[in-house]
Tab-separated table of C-alpha atoms and ligand atoms in Angstrom:
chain	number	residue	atom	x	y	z
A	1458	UNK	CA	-19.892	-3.726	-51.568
A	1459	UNK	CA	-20.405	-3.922	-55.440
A	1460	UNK	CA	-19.699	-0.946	-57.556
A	1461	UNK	CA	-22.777	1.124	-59.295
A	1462	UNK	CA	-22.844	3.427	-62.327
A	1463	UNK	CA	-23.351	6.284	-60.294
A	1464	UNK	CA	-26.498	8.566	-61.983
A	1465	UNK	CA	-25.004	12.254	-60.162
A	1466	UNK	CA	-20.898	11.903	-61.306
A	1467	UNK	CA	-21.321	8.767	-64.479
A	1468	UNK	CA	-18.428	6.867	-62.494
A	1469	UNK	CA	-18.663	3.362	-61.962
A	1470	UNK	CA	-17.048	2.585	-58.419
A	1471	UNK	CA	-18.009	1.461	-55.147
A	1472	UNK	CA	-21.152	1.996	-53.848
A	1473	UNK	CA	-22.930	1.882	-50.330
A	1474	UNK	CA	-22.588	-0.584	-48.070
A	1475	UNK	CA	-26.152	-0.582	-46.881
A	1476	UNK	CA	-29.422	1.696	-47.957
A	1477	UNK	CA	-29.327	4.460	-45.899
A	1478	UNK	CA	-32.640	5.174	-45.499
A	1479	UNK	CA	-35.332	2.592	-45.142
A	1480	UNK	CA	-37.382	3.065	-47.882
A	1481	UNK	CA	-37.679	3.286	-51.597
A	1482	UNK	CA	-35.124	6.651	-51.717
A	1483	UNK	CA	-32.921	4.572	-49.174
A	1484	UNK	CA	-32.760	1.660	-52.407
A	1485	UNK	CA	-32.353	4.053	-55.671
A	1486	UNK	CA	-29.554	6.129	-53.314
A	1487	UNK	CA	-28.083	2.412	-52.765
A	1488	UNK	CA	-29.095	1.320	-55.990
A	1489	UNK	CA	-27.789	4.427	-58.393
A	1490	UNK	CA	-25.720	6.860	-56.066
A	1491	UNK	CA	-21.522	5.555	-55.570
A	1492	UNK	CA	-20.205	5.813	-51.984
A	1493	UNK	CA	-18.222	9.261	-52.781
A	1494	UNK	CA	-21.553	11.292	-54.042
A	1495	UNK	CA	-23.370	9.850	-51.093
A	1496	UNK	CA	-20.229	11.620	-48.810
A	1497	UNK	CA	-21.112	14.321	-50.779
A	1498	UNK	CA	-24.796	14.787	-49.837
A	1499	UNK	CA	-24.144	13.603	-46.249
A	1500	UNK	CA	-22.447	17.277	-45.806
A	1501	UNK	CA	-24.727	19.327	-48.059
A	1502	UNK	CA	-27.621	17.661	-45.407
A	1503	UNK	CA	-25.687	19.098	-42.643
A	1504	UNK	CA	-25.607	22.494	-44.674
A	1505	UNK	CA	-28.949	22.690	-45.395
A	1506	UNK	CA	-30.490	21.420	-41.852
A	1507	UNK	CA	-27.825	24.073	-40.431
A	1508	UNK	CA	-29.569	27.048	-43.286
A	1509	UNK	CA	-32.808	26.217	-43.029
A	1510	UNK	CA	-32.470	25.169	-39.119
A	1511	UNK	CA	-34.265	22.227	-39.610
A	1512	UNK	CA	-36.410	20.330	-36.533
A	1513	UNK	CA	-36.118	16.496	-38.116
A	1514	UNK	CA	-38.735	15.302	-35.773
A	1515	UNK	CA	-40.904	17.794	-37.877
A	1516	UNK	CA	-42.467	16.063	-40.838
A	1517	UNK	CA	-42.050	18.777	-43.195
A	1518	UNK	CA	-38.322	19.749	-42.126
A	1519	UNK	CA	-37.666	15.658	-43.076
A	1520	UNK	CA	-39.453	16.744	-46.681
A	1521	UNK	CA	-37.341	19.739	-47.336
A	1522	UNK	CA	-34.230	17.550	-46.636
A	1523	UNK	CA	-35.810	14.608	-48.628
A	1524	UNK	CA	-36.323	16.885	-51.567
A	1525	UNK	CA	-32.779	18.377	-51.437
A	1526	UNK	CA	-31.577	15.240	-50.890
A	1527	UNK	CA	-33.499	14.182	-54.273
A	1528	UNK	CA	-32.533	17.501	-55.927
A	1529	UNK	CA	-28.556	17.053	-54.504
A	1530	UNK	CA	-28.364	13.553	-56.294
A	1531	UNK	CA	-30.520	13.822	-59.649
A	1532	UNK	CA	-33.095	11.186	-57.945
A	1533	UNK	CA	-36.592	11.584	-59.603
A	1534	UNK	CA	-39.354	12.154	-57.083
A	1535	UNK	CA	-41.763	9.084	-56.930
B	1686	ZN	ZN1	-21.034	9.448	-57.914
């Protein structure tokens, strides 16, 4: 696992193992986000599916979390 500068903290450490997500957000989280932010926004997910009670098989419950993923990290929207 190489390190990245990580855009949300400025620390350069280790990063992901692996994108998390297949597609371009998946590479800039592995690309810009280190491993320790990315624990981070794993539980603010479960917060905010948990809030907003969030059906992921429902495209726009996946967008909410997608943008508050994007908002959580700093990650400009495409
Ligand atoms: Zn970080």
């Amino acid at each position: 696992m190489a390190d990245v500068t990580c855009i949300r903290c400025g620390q350069t450490r280790a990063g992901l193992d692996r994108a998390p997500y297949p597609d371009a957000m998946g590479r800039e989280i592995a690309e810009k986000i280190c491993g320790s932010c990315w624990e981070e926004c794993k539980r603010m997910q479960v917060m905010v599916i948990n809030e907003y009670r969030l059906d992921l098989s429902d495209t726009r419950a996946q967008e909410i979390l997608e943008k508050s993923i994007r908002d959580f990290l700093g990650i400009e929207s495409e």
